Short mmCIF file of C-alpha atoms in Angstrom, two decimals:
data_model
loop_
_atom_site.label_atom_id
_atom_site.label_comp_id
_atom_site.label_asym_id
_atom_site.label_seq_id
_atom_site.Cartn_x
_atom_site.Cartn_y
_atom_site.Cartn_z
CA MET L 6 238.30 79.34 126.50
CA PHE L 7 234.62 77.00 127.56
CA LEU L 8 234.89 78.93 131.36
CA LYS L 9 235.49 82.19 130.13
CA VAL L 10 234.52 82.78 126.15
CA GLY L 11 236.03 86.99 127.11
CA ARG L 12 238.93 85.38 127.82
CA VAL L 13 240.03 85.19 123.59
CA LEU L 14 240.59 88.87 123.61
CA ASP L 15 244.09 88.30 125.20
CA VAL L 16 247.88 89.14 123.60
CA ARG L 17 246.85 86.67 121.27
CA TRP L 18 246.81 87.39 117.79
CA VAL L 19 243.33 88.34 117.14
CA LYS L 20 243.37 85.76 114.11
CA SER L 21 244.37 83.10 115.99
CA SER L 22 241.38 84.19 118.13
CA SER L 23 239.13 84.66 115.53
CA ARG L 24 239.67 81.11 114.32
CA ALA L 25 239.21 79.48 117.70
CA VAL L 26 235.33 81.04 118.39
CA LYS L 27 234.50 79.89 114.80
CA VAL L 28 235.88 76.55 115.09
CA VAL L 29 233.60 76.17 117.96
CA TRP L 30 230.64 77.49 116.39
CA LYS L 31 231.12 75.11 113.50
CA MET L 32 231.61 72.56 115.64
CA TYR L 33 229.11 73.20 117.88
CA GLU L 34 227.33 69.92 117.45
CA GLY L 35 230.11 67.70 117.61
CA LEU L 36 232.00 69.21 121.30
CA CYS L 37 228.41 68.75 122.89
CA ASN L 38 227.80 65.44 122.27
CA HIS L 39 231.98 64.77 122.89
CA PHE L 40 231.19 66.52 126.09
CA LEU L 41 228.24 64.51 126.91
CA ASN L 42 229.16 61.30 125.86
CA ALA L 43 232.51 61.86 127.83
CA SER L 44 230.68 62.32 130.87
CA SER L 45 229.29 59.24 130.82
CA ASP L 46 232.35 56.75 129.94
CA PRO L 47 232.98 54.43 132.95
CA ASN L 48 236.63 54.11 131.56
CA ARG L 49 237.21 57.94 133.02
CA ASP L 50 237.08 58.57 137.14
CA SER L 51 234.14 60.50 138.65
CA LYS L 52 236.17 63.63 138.62
CA THR L 53 236.94 63.98 135.08
CA ARG L 54 233.53 62.64 134.09
CA ALA L 55 231.83 66.12 136.34
CA LYS L 56 234.31 68.43 134.35
CA TYR L 57 232.99 66.69 131.28
CA SER L 58 229.19 67.29 132.19
CA GLY L 59 230.05 70.69 133.80
CA LEU L 60 231.71 71.67 130.09
CA ARG L 61 228.40 70.42 128.74
CA LYS L 62 226.21 72.42 130.26
CA ARG L 63 228.15 75.50 129.99
CA LEU L 64 228.26 74.81 126.29
CA ALA L 65 224.64 73.74 125.13
CA SER L 66 223.32 77.05 127.46
CA PRO L 67 221.70 79.88 125.95
CA GLU L 68 224.08 82.24 127.89
CA PHE L 69 227.48 81.27 126.23
CA LEU L 70 225.84 80.78 122.49
CA LEU L 71 224.26 84.42 122.76
CA ASP L 72 228.61 85.60 123.57
CA LEU L 73 230.13 83.36 121.21
CA GLY L 74 228.29 84.90 118.58
CA LEU L 75 229.11 88.18 119.56
CA MET L 76 232.45 87.16 119.62
CA CYS L 77 232.46 86.37 116.31
CA ASP L 78 231.25 89.39 115.00
CA CYS L 79 233.65 91.52 116.85
CA LEU L 80 236.62 89.17 116.10
CA ASN L 81 235.80 89.04 112.90
CA GLU L 82 235.68 92.84 111.68
CA LEU L 83 239.33 92.27 114.48
CA SER L 84 240.78 89.86 112.20
CA VAL L 85 240.18 92.02 109.10
CA LEU L 86 241.68 95.06 110.88
CA SER L 87 244.35 93.30 111.74
CA ASN L 88 245.43 91.59 108.38
CA ILE L 89 245.28 95.29 106.87
CA LEU L 90 247.52 96.65 109.26
CA GLN L 91 249.85 93.78 108.63
CA LYS L 92 250.53 95.29 105.15
CA ARG L 93 253.94 96.82 104.71
CA SER L 94 252.66 98.88 102.22
CA LEU L 95 250.31 100.56 104.46
CA THR L 96 250.55 104.18 105.54
CA LEU L 97 249.89 106.16 108.27
CA ILE L 98 246.79 108.22 106.70
CA GLN L 99 245.73 104.39 105.33
CA PHE L 100 245.90 103.23 108.86
CA HIS L 101 244.04 105.81 110.42
CA GLN L 102 241.41 105.48 107.88
CA HIS L 103 241.04 101.87 108.35
CA ILE L 104 240.57 102.11 112.07
CA ASN L 105 237.97 104.69 112.22
CA ARG L 106 236.38 102.21 109.76
CA SER L 107 236.81 99.59 112.54
CA ILE L 108 235.29 102.32 114.97
CA ARG L 109 232.67 102.77 113.02
CA VAL L 110 231.26 99.36 112.30
CA LEU L 111 231.77 98.17 115.97
CA THR L 112 229.83 101.51 116.74
CA SER L 113 227.04 99.90 114.42
CA LEU L 114 226.78 96.47 115.86
CA LYS L 115 225.20 98.38 118.92
CA ASP L 116 222.09 98.91 117.38
CA LEU L 117 222.23 96.07 114.22
CA LYS L 118 223.33 93.01 115.39
CA GLY L 119 226.04 91.44 113.63
CA GLU L 120 225.48 88.05 111.45
CA TYR L 121 226.74 84.90 114.02
CA LEU L 122 224.74 87.06 116.61
CA THR L 123 221.58 87.08 114.82
CA LYS L 124 221.51 83.18 114.44
CA ALA L 125 222.74 83.32 118.09
CA THR L 126 219.71 85.11 119.38
CA ASN L 127 217.22 83.01 116.90
CA ALA L 128 218.94 79.27 118.19
CA THR L 129 218.14 81.02 121.48
CA ASN L 130 214.26 82.08 120.88
CA ASN L 131 213.73 78.43 119.44
CA MET L 132 216.36 76.98 122.40
CA ASN L 133 217.71 74.67 119.88
CA PHE L 134 221.12 74.87 117.62
CA LYS L 135 222.36 72.48 115.24
CA ASN L 136 220.13 70.04 117.08
CA ILE L 137 221.56 70.10 120.47
CA THR L 138 218.70 71.72 122.92
CA LEU L 139 219.60 74.77 124.89
CA GLU L 140 218.93 74.41 128.45
CA LYS L 141 219.10 77.95 130.57
CA ASN L 142 222.42 77.80 133.26
CA SER L 143 221.63 80.60 136.13
CA LYS L 144 225.37 80.32 137.28
CA LEU L 145 226.57 82.10 133.62
CA ILE L 146 226.14 86.01 133.41
CA ASN L 147 226.10 87.29 130.21
CA ILE L 148 228.27 89.74 128.36
CA ASN L 149 227.36 93.21 128.62
CA GLN L 150 226.95 93.31 124.58
CA ASN L 151 226.79 97.76 124.77
CA GLN L 152 229.49 98.01 127.00
CA PHE L 153 231.47 95.44 125.74
CA LEU L 154 231.30 96.94 122.05
CA THR L 155 232.52 100.70 123.94
CA SER L 156 235.24 99.32 125.52
CA LEU L 157 236.51 97.75 122.16
CA VAL L 158 235.81 101.10 120.40
CA ASP L 159 237.42 103.16 123.36
CA ASN L 160 240.62 100.35 122.89
CA LEU L 161 240.87 101.11 119.20
CA LYS L 162 240.38 105.78 119.51
CA ALA L 163 243.47 104.94 122.01
CA ARG L 164 245.33 103.85 118.81
CA LEU L 165 244.79 106.48 116.58
CA LEU L 166 246.46 109.77 116.42
CA ASP L 167 245.71 111.93 119.21
CA ASN L 168 248.23 114.64 120.06
CA GLU L 169 248.88 117.72 118.50
CA GLN L 170 252.39 116.19 117.14
CA ASP L 171 251.16 113.43 116.09
CA ILE L 172 247.74 115.55 114.27
CA SER L 173 250.76 117.56 112.51
CA ILE L 174 252.43 115.10 111.00
CA LEU L 175 249.63 113.78 109.40
CA GLN L 176 247.85 116.41 108.20
CA ASP L 177 251.08 117.22 106.84
CA MET L 178 250.76 114.28 104.77
CA GLN L 179 247.70 115.65 103.00
CA ILE L 180 249.29 118.54 100.96
CA ILE L 181 246.94 120.99 100.06
CA ASP L 182 248.85 123.74 98.17
CA VAL L 183 252.18 124.94 96.85
CA ASN L 184 253.02 126.79 100.56
CA GLU L 185 252.57 123.31 102.23
CA ILE L 186 255.04 121.77 99.85
CA LYS L 187 257.64 124.65 100.28
CA ARG L 188 257.19 124.42 103.66
CA LEU L 189 257.11 119.96 104.25
CA CYS L 190 259.84 120.50 101.72
CA LYS L 191 261.85 122.46 104.79
CA ARG L 192 261.11 120.19 107.36
CA PHE L 193 262.35 117.25 106.00
CA GLN L 194 265.29 118.70 104.03
CA VAL L 195 263.98 117.59 100.20
CA ASN L 196 264.37 119.17 96.95
CA LYS L 197 261.57 121.70 96.81
CA ASN L 198 262.21 122.57 93.13
CA ASP L 199 261.17 118.82 92.37
CA ALA L 200 258.28 118.43 94.61
CA ILE L 201 256.87 121.49 93.09
CA ASN L 202 256.96 120.42 89.69
CA GLY L 203 255.72 116.85 91.00
CA PHE L 204 252.97 118.51 92.33
CA ARG L 205 252.23 120.47 89.52
CA GLN L 206 251.89 117.58 87.47
CA ILE L 207 249.30 116.02 89.88
CA ILE L 208 247.39 119.24 89.72
CA ASP L 209 247.31 119.07 85.58
CA ASP L 210 246.76 114.91 85.30
CA GLN L 211 245.11 113.26 88.24
CA THR L 212 245.95 109.37 86.46
CA VAL L 213 249.64 110.13 87.54
CA SER L 214 251.10 108.38 89.98
CA PHE L 215 252.17 110.20 93.18
CA LYS L 216 255.18 107.62 93.69
CA ASN L 217 256.72 108.46 90.20
CA VAL L 218 256.14 112.46 89.92
CA MET L 219 257.30 112.77 93.89
CA PRO L 220 259.45 109.78 94.99
CA GLU L 221 260.87 111.30 97.91
CA PHE L 222 257.77 112.31 99.71
CA TYR L 223 256.53 108.61 98.84
CA ASN L 224 259.52 107.23 100.78
CA LEU L 225 258.86 109.93 103.69
CA VAL L 226 255.00 108.70 103.79
CA GLN L 227 255.98 104.81 104.03
CA THR L 228 258.85 104.96 106.42
CA PHE L 229 256.09 105.97 109.44
CA PRO L 230 255.33 102.13 111.06
CA CYS L 231 251.51 101.68 111.62
CA SER L 232 251.91 98.81 113.46
CA THR L 233 254.13 96.39 115.61
CA ALA L 234 254.00 93.77 112.73
CA GLU L 235 257.59 94.34 111.12
CA PHE L 236 258.83 94.14 114.56
CA GLU L 237 257.23 90.95 115.11
CA ARG L 238 258.45 89.08 112.01
CA GLY L 239 262.11 90.23 113.26
CA PHE L 240 261.47 88.32 116.10
CA SER L 241 260.16 85.04 114.76
CA LEU L 242 262.81 85.26 112.07
CA MET L 243 265.47 85.71 115.22
CA ASN L 244 263.84 82.61 117.05
CA ASN L 245 264.00 80.54 113.37
CA ILE L 246 267.52 81.29 113.31
CA CYS L 247 268.96 81.11 116.52
CA THR L 248 267.51 77.60 117.71
CA LYS L 249 268.69 75.27 120.43
CA LEU L 250 271.08 73.62 118.23
CA ARG L 251 272.71 77.29 116.65
CA SER L 252 272.00 78.95 119.99
CA THR L 253 275.96 79.70 120.54
CA LEU L 254 275.69 82.35 117.68
CA THR L 255 277.16 85.88 118.79
CA ILE L 256 274.89 89.18 118.43
CA LYS L 257 276.76 90.06 115.55
CA HIS L 258 276.43 86.98 113.47
CA LEU L 259 272.84 86.50 114.31
CA ALA L 260 272.14 90.48 113.81
CA SER L 261 274.27 89.54 109.99
CA LEU L 262 272.24 86.24 109.54
CA MET L 263 268.73 88.22 109.92
CA PHE L 264 270.28 91.45 107.57
CA ILE L 265 270.61 88.54 104.75
CA ASN L 266 267.39 87.20 105.04
CA VAL L 267 265.06 90.23 105.17
CA ASN L 268 267.36 92.11 102.71
CA GLY L 269 268.89 90.27 100.66
CA PRO L 270 268.21 88.75 97.26
CA PRO L 271 266.71 84.92 96.21
CA LEU L 272 269.14 82.31 95.92
CA ASP L 273 268.61 82.03 91.98
CA GLU L 274 269.43 85.47 91.81
CA TRP L 275 272.43 85.75 93.88
CA GLU L 276 275.86 85.72 92.86
CA PRO L 277 278.38 84.22 95.10
CA LYS L 278 281.90 85.06 93.10
CA SER L 279 282.83 88.26 94.49
CA TYR L 280 281.88 86.99 98.37
CA ILE L 281 283.92 83.53 97.31
CA SER L 282 286.92 85.78 96.12
CA SER L 283 286.82 87.76 99.40
CA TRP L 284 287.04 84.79 101.19
CA LEU L 285 290.05 83.25 99.76
CA VAL L 286 291.98 86.50 99.64
CA ASN L 287 291.33 86.73 103.04
CA HIS L 288 293.30 83.41 103.37
CA LYS L 289 290.53 81.52 105.03
CA THR L 290 290.68 77.97 103.15
CA ALA L 291 291.37 75.30 104.46
CA GLU L 292 295.02 74.31 102.44
CA ASP L 293 296.03 77.42 103.38
CA THR L 294 299.50 77.08 104.83
CA ARG L 295 298.95 81.06 106.72
CA THR L 296 295.84 79.47 108.52
CA LYS L 297 295.96 76.75 111.76
CA LYS L 298 295.76 73.72 109.82
CA ASN L 299 293.25 71.04 111.45
CA VAL L 300 294.67 68.02 113.47
CA ASN L 301 292.61 64.72 112.67
CA LYS L 302 292.29 63.52 115.64
CA LYS L 303 291.71 59.71 116.22
CA PRO L 304 288.25 58.62 118.04
CA GLU L 305 289.24 57.20 121.24
CA THR L 306 288.81 53.68 122.28
CA ARG L 307 287.45 51.74 125.05
CA GLU L 308 288.76 48.33 125.22
CA GLU L 309 285.88 47.11 127.01
CA LYS L 310 283.61 47.88 124.19
CA LYS L 311 285.34 46.19 121.43
CA SER L 312 284.16 42.35 122.40
CA ILE L 313 280.86 44.49 121.96
CA TRP L 314 281.62 45.31 118.06
CA LYS L 315 283.06 42.47 117.39
CA ILE L 316 279.56 40.64 117.67
CA LEU L 317 278.01 44.30 115.45
#
């Protein structure tokens, strides 16, 4: 990251990148002093000292500090958005609203500097930041702020619903009148009378919960995935179950264990009696004569080791 600040915007989670740049911001003075001491450490070879010297010059430059401030502001906003999009209760409408809100915030940073960039700009004007004297580095080129923010905004806009089919789905979720209710009932094959009755209750009483009076439509809205967070959780769970010591699990068993972990009840609420009864009925006990009995194998003994065993 010290070589190029922009590399924090790679395929890693935005939250981890945000923490990384904020740690550099917070520990800026300590990092500069560490690189300075390491560059003059006689116990290190000349190549290592030269590397630390170059890192220190790069870190203590106003160009790096401005890029760091810009990254802190942008990643802070993106990490907030990332946390919101990971919520399981997020609907497609809310997803669309949060993306648009982040686009507006990032667009505003073109005219109004963020918190970190403002501090970085003031520090570069004074050529001093956290007791570290800044020195210009002609080899470094600042990130073009407007171009960078425009690129971020364009990438976020690409996540919005843009084609006609997606827009129609979003519009269908924003129920307008009874005729729309009837059309949606036909499209999603839900009970028309219950839906119309629930819609009338909402019109009469704005405090009525949409979830309670129109549960079928509520479930429909919840079924649209807004991000890949749930899939990422699934892969993480799979890696936790299928470890190096349990690599012989079949796909069927692995899928069953994942299903239990995701959808199963907590251990204190689980009632195992029915499963134990089923296990016993299928004659899977160790004492059942209809199953293959285990043969206790005697451990192999090696004559050449007996003398050592006597000593132990």
